[in-house]
Coordinates of C-alpha atoms and ligand atoms in Angstrom, one line a residue:
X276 CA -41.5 -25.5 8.6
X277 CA -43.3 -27.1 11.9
X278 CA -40.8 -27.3 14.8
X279 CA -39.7 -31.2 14.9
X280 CA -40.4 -32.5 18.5
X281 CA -38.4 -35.4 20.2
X282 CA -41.2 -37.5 20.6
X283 CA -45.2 -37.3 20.3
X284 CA -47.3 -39.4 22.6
X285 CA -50.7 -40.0 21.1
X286 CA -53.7 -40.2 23.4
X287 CA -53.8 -38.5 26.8
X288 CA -55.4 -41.7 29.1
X289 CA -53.4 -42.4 32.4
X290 CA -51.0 -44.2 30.0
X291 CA -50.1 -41.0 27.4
X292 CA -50.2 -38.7 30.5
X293 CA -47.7 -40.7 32.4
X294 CA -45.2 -41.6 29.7
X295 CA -45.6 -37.8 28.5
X296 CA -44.6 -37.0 32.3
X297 CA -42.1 -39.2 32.4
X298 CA -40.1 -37.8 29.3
X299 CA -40.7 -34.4 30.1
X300 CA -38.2 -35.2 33.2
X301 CA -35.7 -35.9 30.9
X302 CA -34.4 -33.5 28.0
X303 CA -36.6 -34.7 25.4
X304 CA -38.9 -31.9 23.5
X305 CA -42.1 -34.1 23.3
X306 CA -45.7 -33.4 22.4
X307 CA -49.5 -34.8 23.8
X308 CA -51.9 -35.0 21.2
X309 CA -55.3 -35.9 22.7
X310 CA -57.9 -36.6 20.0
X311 CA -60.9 -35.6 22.4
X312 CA -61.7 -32.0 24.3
X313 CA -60.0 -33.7 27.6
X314 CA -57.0 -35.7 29.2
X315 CA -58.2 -39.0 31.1
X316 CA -61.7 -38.6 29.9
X317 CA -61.4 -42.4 27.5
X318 CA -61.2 -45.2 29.4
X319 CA -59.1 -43.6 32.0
X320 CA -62.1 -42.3 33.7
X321 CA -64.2 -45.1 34.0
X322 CA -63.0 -47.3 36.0
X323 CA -63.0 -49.4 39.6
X324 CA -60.4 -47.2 40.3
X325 CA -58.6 -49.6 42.6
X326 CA -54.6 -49.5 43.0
X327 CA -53.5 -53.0 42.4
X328 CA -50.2 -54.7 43.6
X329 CA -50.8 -57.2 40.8
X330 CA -50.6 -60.5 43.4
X331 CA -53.6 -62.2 41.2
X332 CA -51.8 -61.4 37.5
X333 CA -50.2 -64.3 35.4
X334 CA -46.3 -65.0 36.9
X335 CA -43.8 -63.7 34.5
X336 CA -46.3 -61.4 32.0
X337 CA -45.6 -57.8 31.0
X338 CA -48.7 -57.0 33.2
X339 CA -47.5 -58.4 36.2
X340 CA -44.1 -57.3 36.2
X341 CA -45.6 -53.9 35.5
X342 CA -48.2 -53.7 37.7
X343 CA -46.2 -54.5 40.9
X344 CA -43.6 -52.0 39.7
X345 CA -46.3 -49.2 39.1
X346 CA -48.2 -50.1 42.6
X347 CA -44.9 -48.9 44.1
X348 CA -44.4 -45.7 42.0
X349 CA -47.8 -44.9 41.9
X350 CA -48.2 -45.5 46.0
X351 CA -45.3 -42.9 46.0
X352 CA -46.1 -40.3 43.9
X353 CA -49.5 -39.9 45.0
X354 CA -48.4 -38.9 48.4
X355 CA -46.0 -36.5 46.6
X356 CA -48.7 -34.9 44.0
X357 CA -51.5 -35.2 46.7
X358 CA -53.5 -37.7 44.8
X359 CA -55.9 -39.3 47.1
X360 CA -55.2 -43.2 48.1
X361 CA -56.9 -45.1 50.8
X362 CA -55.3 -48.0 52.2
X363 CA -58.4 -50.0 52.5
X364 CA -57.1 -53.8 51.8
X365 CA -59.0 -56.7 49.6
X366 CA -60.5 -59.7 50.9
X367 CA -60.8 -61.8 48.0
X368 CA -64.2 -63.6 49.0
X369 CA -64.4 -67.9 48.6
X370 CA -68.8 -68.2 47.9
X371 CA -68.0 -72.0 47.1
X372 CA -65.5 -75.3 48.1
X373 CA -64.1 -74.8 44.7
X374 CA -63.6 -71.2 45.1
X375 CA -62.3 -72.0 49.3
X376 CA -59.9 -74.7 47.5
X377 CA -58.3 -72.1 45.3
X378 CA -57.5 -69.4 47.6
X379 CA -54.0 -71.1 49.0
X380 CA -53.0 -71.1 45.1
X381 CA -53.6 -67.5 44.6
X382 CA -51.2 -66.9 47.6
X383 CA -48.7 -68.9 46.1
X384 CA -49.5 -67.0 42.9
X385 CA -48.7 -63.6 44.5
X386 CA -45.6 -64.6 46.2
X387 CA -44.8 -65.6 42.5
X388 CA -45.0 -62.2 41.7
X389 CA -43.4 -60.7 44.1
X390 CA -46.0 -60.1 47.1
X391 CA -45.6 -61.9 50.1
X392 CA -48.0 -60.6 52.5
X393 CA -51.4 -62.8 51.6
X394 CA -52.9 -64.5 54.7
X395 CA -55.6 -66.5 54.9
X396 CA -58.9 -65.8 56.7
X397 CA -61.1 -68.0 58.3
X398 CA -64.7 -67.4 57.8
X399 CA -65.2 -66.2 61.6
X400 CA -62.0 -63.3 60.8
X401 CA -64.1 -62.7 57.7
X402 CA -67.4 -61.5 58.7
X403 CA -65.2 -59.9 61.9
X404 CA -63.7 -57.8 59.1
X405 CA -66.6 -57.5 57.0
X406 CA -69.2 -57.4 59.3
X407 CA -72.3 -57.0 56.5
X408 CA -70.9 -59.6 54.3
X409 CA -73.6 -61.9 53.1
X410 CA -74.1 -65.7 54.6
X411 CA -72.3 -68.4 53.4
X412 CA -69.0 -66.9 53.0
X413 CA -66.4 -70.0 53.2
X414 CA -63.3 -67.7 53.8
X415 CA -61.2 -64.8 52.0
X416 CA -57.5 -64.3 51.4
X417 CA -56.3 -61.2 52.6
X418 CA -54.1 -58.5 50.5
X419 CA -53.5 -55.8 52.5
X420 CA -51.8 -53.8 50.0
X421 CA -54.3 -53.5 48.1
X422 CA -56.1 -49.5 47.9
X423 CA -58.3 -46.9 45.8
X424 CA -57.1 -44.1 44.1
X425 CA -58.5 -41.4 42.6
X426 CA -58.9 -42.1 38.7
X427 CA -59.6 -38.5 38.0
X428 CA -56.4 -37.1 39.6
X429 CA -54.2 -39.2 38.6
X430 CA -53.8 -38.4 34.6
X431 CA -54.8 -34.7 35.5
X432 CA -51.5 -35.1 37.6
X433 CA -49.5 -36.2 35.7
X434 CA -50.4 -33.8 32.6
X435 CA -50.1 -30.8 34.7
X436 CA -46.8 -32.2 35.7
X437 CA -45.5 -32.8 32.0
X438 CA -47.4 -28.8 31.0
X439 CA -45.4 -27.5 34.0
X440 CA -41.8 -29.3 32.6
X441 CA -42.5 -27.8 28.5
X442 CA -45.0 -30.5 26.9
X443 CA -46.6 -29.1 24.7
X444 CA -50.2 -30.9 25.0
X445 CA -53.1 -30.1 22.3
X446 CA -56.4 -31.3 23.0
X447 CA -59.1 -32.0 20.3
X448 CA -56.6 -33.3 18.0
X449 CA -56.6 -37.0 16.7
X450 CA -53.9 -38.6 15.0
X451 CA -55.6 -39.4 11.6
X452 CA -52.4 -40.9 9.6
X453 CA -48.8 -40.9 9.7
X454 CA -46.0 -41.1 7.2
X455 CA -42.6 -41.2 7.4
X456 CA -40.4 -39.4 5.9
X457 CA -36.6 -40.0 6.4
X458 CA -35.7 -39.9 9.8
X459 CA -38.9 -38.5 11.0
X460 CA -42.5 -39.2 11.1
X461 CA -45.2 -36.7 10.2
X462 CA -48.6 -36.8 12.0
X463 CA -51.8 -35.7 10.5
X464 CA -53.9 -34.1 12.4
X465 CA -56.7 -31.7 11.7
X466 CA -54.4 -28.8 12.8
X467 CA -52.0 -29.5 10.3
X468 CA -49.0 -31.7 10.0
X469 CA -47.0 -32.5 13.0
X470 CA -43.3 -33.7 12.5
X471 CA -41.7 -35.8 15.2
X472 CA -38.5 -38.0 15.7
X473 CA -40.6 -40.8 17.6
X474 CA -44.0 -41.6 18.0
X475 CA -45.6 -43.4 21.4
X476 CA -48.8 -44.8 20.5
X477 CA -51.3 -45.2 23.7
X478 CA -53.9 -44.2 22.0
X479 CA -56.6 -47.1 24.4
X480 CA -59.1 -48.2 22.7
X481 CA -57.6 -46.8 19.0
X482 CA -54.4 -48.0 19.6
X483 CA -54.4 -50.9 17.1
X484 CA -56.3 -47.7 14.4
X485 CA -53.2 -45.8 15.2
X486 CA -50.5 -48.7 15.5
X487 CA -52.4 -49.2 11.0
X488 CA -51.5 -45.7 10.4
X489 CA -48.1 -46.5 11.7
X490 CA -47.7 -49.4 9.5
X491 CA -48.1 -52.4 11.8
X492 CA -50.9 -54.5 12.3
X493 CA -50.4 -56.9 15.4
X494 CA -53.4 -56.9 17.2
X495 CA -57.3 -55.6 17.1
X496 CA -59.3 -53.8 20.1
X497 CA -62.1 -55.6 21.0
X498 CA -64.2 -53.3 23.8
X499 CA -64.9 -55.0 26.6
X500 CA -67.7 -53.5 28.5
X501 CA -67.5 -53.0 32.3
X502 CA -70.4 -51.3 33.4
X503 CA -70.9 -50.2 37.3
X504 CA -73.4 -48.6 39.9
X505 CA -72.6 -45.9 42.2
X506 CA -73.7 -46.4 45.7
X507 CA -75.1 -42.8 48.1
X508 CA -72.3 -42.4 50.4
X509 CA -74.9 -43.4 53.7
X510 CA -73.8 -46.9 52.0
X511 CA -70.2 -46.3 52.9
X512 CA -70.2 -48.0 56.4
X513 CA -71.3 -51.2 55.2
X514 CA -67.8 -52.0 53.3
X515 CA -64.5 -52.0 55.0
X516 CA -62.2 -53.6 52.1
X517 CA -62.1 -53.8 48.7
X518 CA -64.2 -56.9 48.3
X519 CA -63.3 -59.5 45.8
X520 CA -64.2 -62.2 43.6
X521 CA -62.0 -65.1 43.3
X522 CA -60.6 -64.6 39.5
X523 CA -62.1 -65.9 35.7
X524 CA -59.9 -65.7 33.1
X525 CA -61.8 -63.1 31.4
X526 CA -62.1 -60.8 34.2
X527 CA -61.4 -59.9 37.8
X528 CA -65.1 -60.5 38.1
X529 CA -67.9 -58.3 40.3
X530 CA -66.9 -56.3 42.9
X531 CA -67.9 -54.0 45.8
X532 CA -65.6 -51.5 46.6
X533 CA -65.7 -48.0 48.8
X534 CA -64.4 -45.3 46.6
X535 CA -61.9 -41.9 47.5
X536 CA -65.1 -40.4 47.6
X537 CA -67.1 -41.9 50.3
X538 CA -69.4 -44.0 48.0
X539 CA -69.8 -47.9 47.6
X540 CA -69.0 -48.7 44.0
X541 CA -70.4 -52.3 42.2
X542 CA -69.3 -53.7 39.4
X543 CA -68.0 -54.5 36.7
X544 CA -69.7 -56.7 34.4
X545 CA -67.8 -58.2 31.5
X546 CA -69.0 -57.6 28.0
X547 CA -67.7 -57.7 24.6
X548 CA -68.9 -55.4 21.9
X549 CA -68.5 -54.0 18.3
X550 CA -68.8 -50.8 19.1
X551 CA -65.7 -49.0 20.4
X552 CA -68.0 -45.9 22.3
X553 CA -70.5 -48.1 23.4
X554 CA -70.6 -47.2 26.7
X555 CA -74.1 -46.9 27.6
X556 CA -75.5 -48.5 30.7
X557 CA -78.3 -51.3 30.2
X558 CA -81.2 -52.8 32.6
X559 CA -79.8 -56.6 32.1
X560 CA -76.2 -55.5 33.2
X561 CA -77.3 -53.4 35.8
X562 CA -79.8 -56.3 37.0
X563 CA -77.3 -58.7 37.3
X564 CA -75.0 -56.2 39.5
X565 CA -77.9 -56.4 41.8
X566 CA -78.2 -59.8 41.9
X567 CA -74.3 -59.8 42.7
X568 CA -74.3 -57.4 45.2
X569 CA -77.9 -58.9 46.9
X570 CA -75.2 -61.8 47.3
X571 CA -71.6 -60.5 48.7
X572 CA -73.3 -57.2 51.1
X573 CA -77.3 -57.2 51.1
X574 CA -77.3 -54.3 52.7
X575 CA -75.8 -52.5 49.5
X576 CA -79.4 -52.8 48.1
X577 CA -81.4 -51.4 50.8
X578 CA -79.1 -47.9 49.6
X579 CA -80.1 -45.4 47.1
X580 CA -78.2 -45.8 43.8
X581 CA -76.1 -42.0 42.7
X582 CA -75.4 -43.5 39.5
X583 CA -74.1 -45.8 37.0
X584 CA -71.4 -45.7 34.5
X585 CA -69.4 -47.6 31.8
X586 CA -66.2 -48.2 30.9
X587 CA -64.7 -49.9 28.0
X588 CA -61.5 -52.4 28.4
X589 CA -59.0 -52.6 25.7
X590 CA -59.1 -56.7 25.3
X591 CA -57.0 -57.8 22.6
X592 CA -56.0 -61.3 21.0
X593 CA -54.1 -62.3 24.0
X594 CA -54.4 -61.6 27.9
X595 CA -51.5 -59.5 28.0
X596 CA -49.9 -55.6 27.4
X597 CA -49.6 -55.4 23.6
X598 CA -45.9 -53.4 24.4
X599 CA -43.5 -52.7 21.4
X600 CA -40.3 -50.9 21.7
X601 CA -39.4 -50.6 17.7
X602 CA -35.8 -48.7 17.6
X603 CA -36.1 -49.3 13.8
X604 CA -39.1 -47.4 12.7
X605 CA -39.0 -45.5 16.4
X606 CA -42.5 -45.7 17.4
X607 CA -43.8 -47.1 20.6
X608 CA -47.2 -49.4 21.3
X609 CA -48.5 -49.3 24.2
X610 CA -51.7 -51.6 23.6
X611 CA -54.0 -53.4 25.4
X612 CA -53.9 -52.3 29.0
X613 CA -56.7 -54.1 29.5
X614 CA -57.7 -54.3 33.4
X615 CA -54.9 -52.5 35.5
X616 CA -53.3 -49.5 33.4
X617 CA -54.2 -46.9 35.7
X618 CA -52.0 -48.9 38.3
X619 CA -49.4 -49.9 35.8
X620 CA -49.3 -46.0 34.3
X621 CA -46.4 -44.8 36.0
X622 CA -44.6 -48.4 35.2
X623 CA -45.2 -48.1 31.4
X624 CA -43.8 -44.5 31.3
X625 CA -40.8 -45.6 32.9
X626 CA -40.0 -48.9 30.5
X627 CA -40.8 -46.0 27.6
X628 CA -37.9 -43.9 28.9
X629 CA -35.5 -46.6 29.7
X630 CA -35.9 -48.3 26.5
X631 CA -35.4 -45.0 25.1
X632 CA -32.0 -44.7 26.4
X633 CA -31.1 -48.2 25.6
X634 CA -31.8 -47.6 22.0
X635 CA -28.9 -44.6 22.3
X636 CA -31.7 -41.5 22.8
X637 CA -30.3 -38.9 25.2
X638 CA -32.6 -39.1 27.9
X639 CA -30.4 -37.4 30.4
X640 CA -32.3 -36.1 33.4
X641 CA -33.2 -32.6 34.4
X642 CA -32.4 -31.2 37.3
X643 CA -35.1 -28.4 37.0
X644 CA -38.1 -30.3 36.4
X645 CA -40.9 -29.5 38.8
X646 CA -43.3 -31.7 40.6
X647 CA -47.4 -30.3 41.1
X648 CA -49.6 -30.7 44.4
X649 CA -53.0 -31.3 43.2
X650 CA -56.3 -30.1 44.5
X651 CA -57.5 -33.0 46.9
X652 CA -61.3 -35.0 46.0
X653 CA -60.5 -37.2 48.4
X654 CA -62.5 -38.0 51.6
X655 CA -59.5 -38.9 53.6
X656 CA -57.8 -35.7 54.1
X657 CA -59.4 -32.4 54.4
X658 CA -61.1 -30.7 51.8
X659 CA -61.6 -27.0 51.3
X660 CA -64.9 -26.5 53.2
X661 CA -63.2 -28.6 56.3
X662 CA -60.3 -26.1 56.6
X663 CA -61.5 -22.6 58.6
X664 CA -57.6 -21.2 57.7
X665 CA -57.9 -21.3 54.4
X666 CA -62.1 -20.3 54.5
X667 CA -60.8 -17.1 56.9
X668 CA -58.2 -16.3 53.8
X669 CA -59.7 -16.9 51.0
X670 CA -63.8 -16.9 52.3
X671 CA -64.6 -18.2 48.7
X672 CA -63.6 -21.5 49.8
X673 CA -66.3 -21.2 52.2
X674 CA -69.0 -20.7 49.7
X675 CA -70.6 -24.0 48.9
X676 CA -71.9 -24.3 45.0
X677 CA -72.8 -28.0 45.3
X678 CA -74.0 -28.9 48.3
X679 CA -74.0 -32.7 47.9
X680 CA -70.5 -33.3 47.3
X681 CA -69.2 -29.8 49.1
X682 CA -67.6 -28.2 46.4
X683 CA -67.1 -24.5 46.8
X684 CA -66.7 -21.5 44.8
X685 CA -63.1 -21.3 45.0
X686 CA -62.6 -24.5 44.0
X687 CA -64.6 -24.1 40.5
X688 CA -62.4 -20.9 39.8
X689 CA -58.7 -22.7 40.9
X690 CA -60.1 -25.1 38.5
X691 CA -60.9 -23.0 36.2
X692 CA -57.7 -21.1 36.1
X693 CA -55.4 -24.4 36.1
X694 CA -52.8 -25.3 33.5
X695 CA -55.1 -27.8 32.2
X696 CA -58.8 -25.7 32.7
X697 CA -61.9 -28.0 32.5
X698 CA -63.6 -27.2 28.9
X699 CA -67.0 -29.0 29.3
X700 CA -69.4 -29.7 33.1
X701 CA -67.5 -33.2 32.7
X702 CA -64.1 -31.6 32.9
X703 CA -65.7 -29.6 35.9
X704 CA -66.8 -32.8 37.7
X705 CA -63.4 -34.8 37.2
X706 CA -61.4 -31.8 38.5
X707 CA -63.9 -30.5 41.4
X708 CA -66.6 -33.4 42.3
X709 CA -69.1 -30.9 41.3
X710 CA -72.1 -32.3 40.1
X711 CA -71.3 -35.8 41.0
X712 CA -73.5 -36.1 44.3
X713 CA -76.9 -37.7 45.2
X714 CA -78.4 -34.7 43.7
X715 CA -76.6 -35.2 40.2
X716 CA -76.9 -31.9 39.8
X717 CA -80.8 -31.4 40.1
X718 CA -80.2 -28.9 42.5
X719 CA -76.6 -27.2 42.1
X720 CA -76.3 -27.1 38.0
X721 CA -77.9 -23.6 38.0
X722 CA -75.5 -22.2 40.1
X723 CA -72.5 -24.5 39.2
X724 CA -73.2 -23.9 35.9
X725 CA -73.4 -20.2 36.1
X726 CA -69.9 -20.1 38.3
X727 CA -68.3 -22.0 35.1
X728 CA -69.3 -19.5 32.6
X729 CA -68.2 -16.5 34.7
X730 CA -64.9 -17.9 34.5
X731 CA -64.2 -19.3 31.3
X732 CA -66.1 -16.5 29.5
X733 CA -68.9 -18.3 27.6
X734 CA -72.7 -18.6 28.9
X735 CA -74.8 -20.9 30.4
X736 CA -76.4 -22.3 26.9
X737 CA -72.9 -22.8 25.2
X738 CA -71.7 -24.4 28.5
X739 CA -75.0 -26.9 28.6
X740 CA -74.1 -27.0 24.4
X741 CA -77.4 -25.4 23.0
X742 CA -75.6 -22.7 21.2
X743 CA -72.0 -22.4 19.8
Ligands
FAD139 C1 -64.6 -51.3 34.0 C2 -63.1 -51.1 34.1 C3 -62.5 -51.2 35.4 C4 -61.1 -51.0 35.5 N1 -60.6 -51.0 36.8 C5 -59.3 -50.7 36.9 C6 -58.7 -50.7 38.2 O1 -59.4 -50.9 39.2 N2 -57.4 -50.4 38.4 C7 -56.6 -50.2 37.3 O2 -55.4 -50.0 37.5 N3 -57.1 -50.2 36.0 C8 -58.4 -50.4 35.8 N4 -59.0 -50.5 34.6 C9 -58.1 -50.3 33.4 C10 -57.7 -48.8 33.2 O3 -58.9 -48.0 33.3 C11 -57.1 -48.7 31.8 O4 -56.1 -49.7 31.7 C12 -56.6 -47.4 31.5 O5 -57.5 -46.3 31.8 C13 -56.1 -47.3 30.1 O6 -55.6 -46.0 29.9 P1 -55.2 -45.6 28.4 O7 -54.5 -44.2 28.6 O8 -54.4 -46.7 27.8 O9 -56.5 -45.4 27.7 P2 -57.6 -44.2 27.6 O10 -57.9 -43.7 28.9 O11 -58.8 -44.7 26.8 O12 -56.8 -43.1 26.8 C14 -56.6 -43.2 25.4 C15 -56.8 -41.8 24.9 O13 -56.3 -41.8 23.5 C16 -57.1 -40.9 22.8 N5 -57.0 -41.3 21.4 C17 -57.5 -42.3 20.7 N6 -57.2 -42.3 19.4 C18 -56.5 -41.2 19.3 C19 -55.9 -40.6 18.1 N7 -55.9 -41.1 16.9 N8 -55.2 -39.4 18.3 C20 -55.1 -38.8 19.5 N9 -55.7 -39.4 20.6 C21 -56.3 -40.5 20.5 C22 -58.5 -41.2 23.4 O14 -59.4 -40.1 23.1 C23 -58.2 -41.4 24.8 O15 -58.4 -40.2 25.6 C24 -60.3 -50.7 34.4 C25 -60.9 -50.5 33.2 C26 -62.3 -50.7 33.0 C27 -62.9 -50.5 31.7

């Protein structure tokens, strides 16, 4: 008979990686079932990829408590995992009287939730801060707390963390339906059934599907399209801050942001769709980025453009987390983490395990569990090809494969060789920044390419998918 774990988390986003973490800590048996060939390659991916401390959520929601809490643990075990942050600050940017007008509010909203250290900035401060801000700036608040982090790392961390601790995490294998059966649940999945005490559901954008097959039907998904444009990195000097929008009620509006990696990110638009892998980019969304960014740094548009992307939001019925604890049928929704889940991730996991023990699971600690230091893609501390000790012992580090983003050849094989290897050129690029460079691989995929198949075994034309 199949073994029966403790708990299977469906979906490995930021949110399933964290909570999977986050129990592995503790003496529960638990299982990751990821329905695609990757963790953190949903939603989780693409993203603004900026480290809230929640100061502009809604006073006394799930989100905001959650947010600020996960700002703290994610701040913390960043610098313990070596994921890269940068403490870059926001100026949320008043365009208008109306928008000047509502900027002492939002402080008052922030120290509502928590964060006290808003100030206001005069429009002289402003453009001392921002120096290629565009005219007719009116003021900004400041929140200093405010920084990026790398979306890439993080769920890579925090599954390499739960591997490392006993999860057992299986990629390519969706949840299709669920029964249960006395005490325990049984999972379908395409490699067979899967038996399990409880059942975490943070499945993103299928987590009202999955929340059906569990037997509840609370909420729907509705995709909410944010689609964004990657700046070249010779934009980088022209931002200082995470540069904001004063808030809608549908979304924390268009931004322009410096990213871990040394580019200038803009974006997101705000669209709602049908389709739930819709995730294309289009000319009208992009255009209107432009005509966004021509407004808050003019400069930006004078830069080359790397590339764009999508993401999808999980927008549901109502503006909050769709969070059930349900100690009766013991499964777990973690739904619509619309906005700010890969701030909130570390947050979520947390309330999982607490509410856990509070429903009488033995969630006692272990004192063997073992953290991970992750490979750094950030800009802000020093990369392989920056460090002559480690080039002088291991001279593979020295070898650049792609030369845009600096990515050597030891740095494709540790990826390769990791607990969690990289099994498509997208895994590659989340886990190396190979390929993700001005060049977009025009003139490295050759050689990057042929460095993936040496060490994983297959060739070039099943790596690029034109044979099996
Ligand atoms: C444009 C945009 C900007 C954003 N900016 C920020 C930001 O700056 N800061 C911030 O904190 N947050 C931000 N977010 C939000 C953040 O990205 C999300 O809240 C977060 O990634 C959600 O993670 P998740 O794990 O719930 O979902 P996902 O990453 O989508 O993961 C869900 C996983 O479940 C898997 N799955 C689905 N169905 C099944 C099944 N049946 N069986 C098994 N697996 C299944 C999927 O394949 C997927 O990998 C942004 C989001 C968008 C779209």
């Amino acid at each position: 008979m199949a073994p029966l774990w403790d708990v299977a988390v469906v979906g490995g986003g930021v949110v399933g990686t964290a909570v999977a973490r986050e129990l592995t800590r503790h003496r529960l048996d638990c299982v990751l079932l990821e329905a695609g060939p990757d963790v953190g390659a949903g939603t989780s991916k693409a993203n603004t990829a900026i480290l809230h401390t929640g100061f502009d959520a809604k006073p006394g929601t799930a989100e905001a408590r959650l947010v600020a809490r996960g700002h703290t643990l994610l701040s913390a075990y960043a610098a313990q995992a070596g994921i890269p942050v940068e403490r870059t600050g926001a100026l949320l940017v008043a365009w208008t009287e109306e928008q000047h007008a509502a900027l002492p509010g939002l402080a008052e909203r922030a120290a509502a939730n928590g964060y006290d250290r808003c100030d206001l900035v005069d429009a002289a401060e402003l453009y001392r801060r921002e120096p290629h801000l565009g005219p007719g700036a009116l003021g900004a608040l400041s929140v200093p707390d405010e920084s990026l982090v790398c979306p890439w790392t993080t769920p890579l961390a925090y599954a390499t963390e739960a591997v490392a601790n006993g999860v057992t995490l299986l990629r390519s294998c969706p949840v299709t339906g669920a029964e249960r059966a006395g005490d325990e649940w049984q999972l379908a999945t395409p490699r067979g059934p899967l038996r399990s005490g409880w059942v975490v559901n943070a499945a993103g954008l299928r987590a009202d599907d999955v929340e059906r097959c569990l037997g509840h039907d609370d909420f729907t998904v509705t995709p909410r399209r944010g689609q964004l444009i990657v700046f070249d990195k010779l934009a980088r000097p022209l931002v200082r801050h995470v540069l904001l929008p004063v808030p809608t009620g549908r979304s924390k509006g268009v931004l322009v942001s410096p990213t871990v990696f040394g580019n200038v990110l803009l974006g997101p638009t705000a669209e709602d769709l049908n389709d739930k892998s819709e995730t294309a980019s289009t000319a009208d969304g992009i255009a209107g980025l432009l005509e966004h960014g021509r407004r808050i740094v003019p400069a930006l548009l004078d830069e080359e453009v790397t590339a764009v992307y999508a993401g999808l939001r999980t927008a549901t019925e109502q503006a909050d987390y769709r969070l059930e604890f349900r100690a009766d049928d013991r499964t777990v929704c973690l739904g619509g983490i619309r906005s700010t889940g890969l701030t909130s991730s570390l947050a979520l996991a947390e309330w999982v395990a607490g509410s856990l023990a509070a429903a009488g699971v033995d969630v006692g600690e272990r004192p063997d569990a073992v953290g991970v230091r992750m490979p750094n893609l950030g800009e802000e501390a020093p990369r392989p090809y920056r460090d002559g000790d480690r080039i002088a012992a291991d001279p593979e580090y020295g070898r650049m494969v792609c030369h845009c983003e600096r990515v050597s050849a030891g740095e494709i094989r540790d990826a390769c060789s990791s607990a969690i290897p990289p099994v498509d050129l997208d895994g590659l690029r989340r886990r190396t920044r190979a390929l993700m460079g001005r060049c977009q691989g025009f003139y490295c995929s050759a050689e990057v390419v042929g460095h993936f198949a040496r060490h994983t075994g297959r060739t070039a034309p099943q790596i690029l998918g034109l044979a099996s």
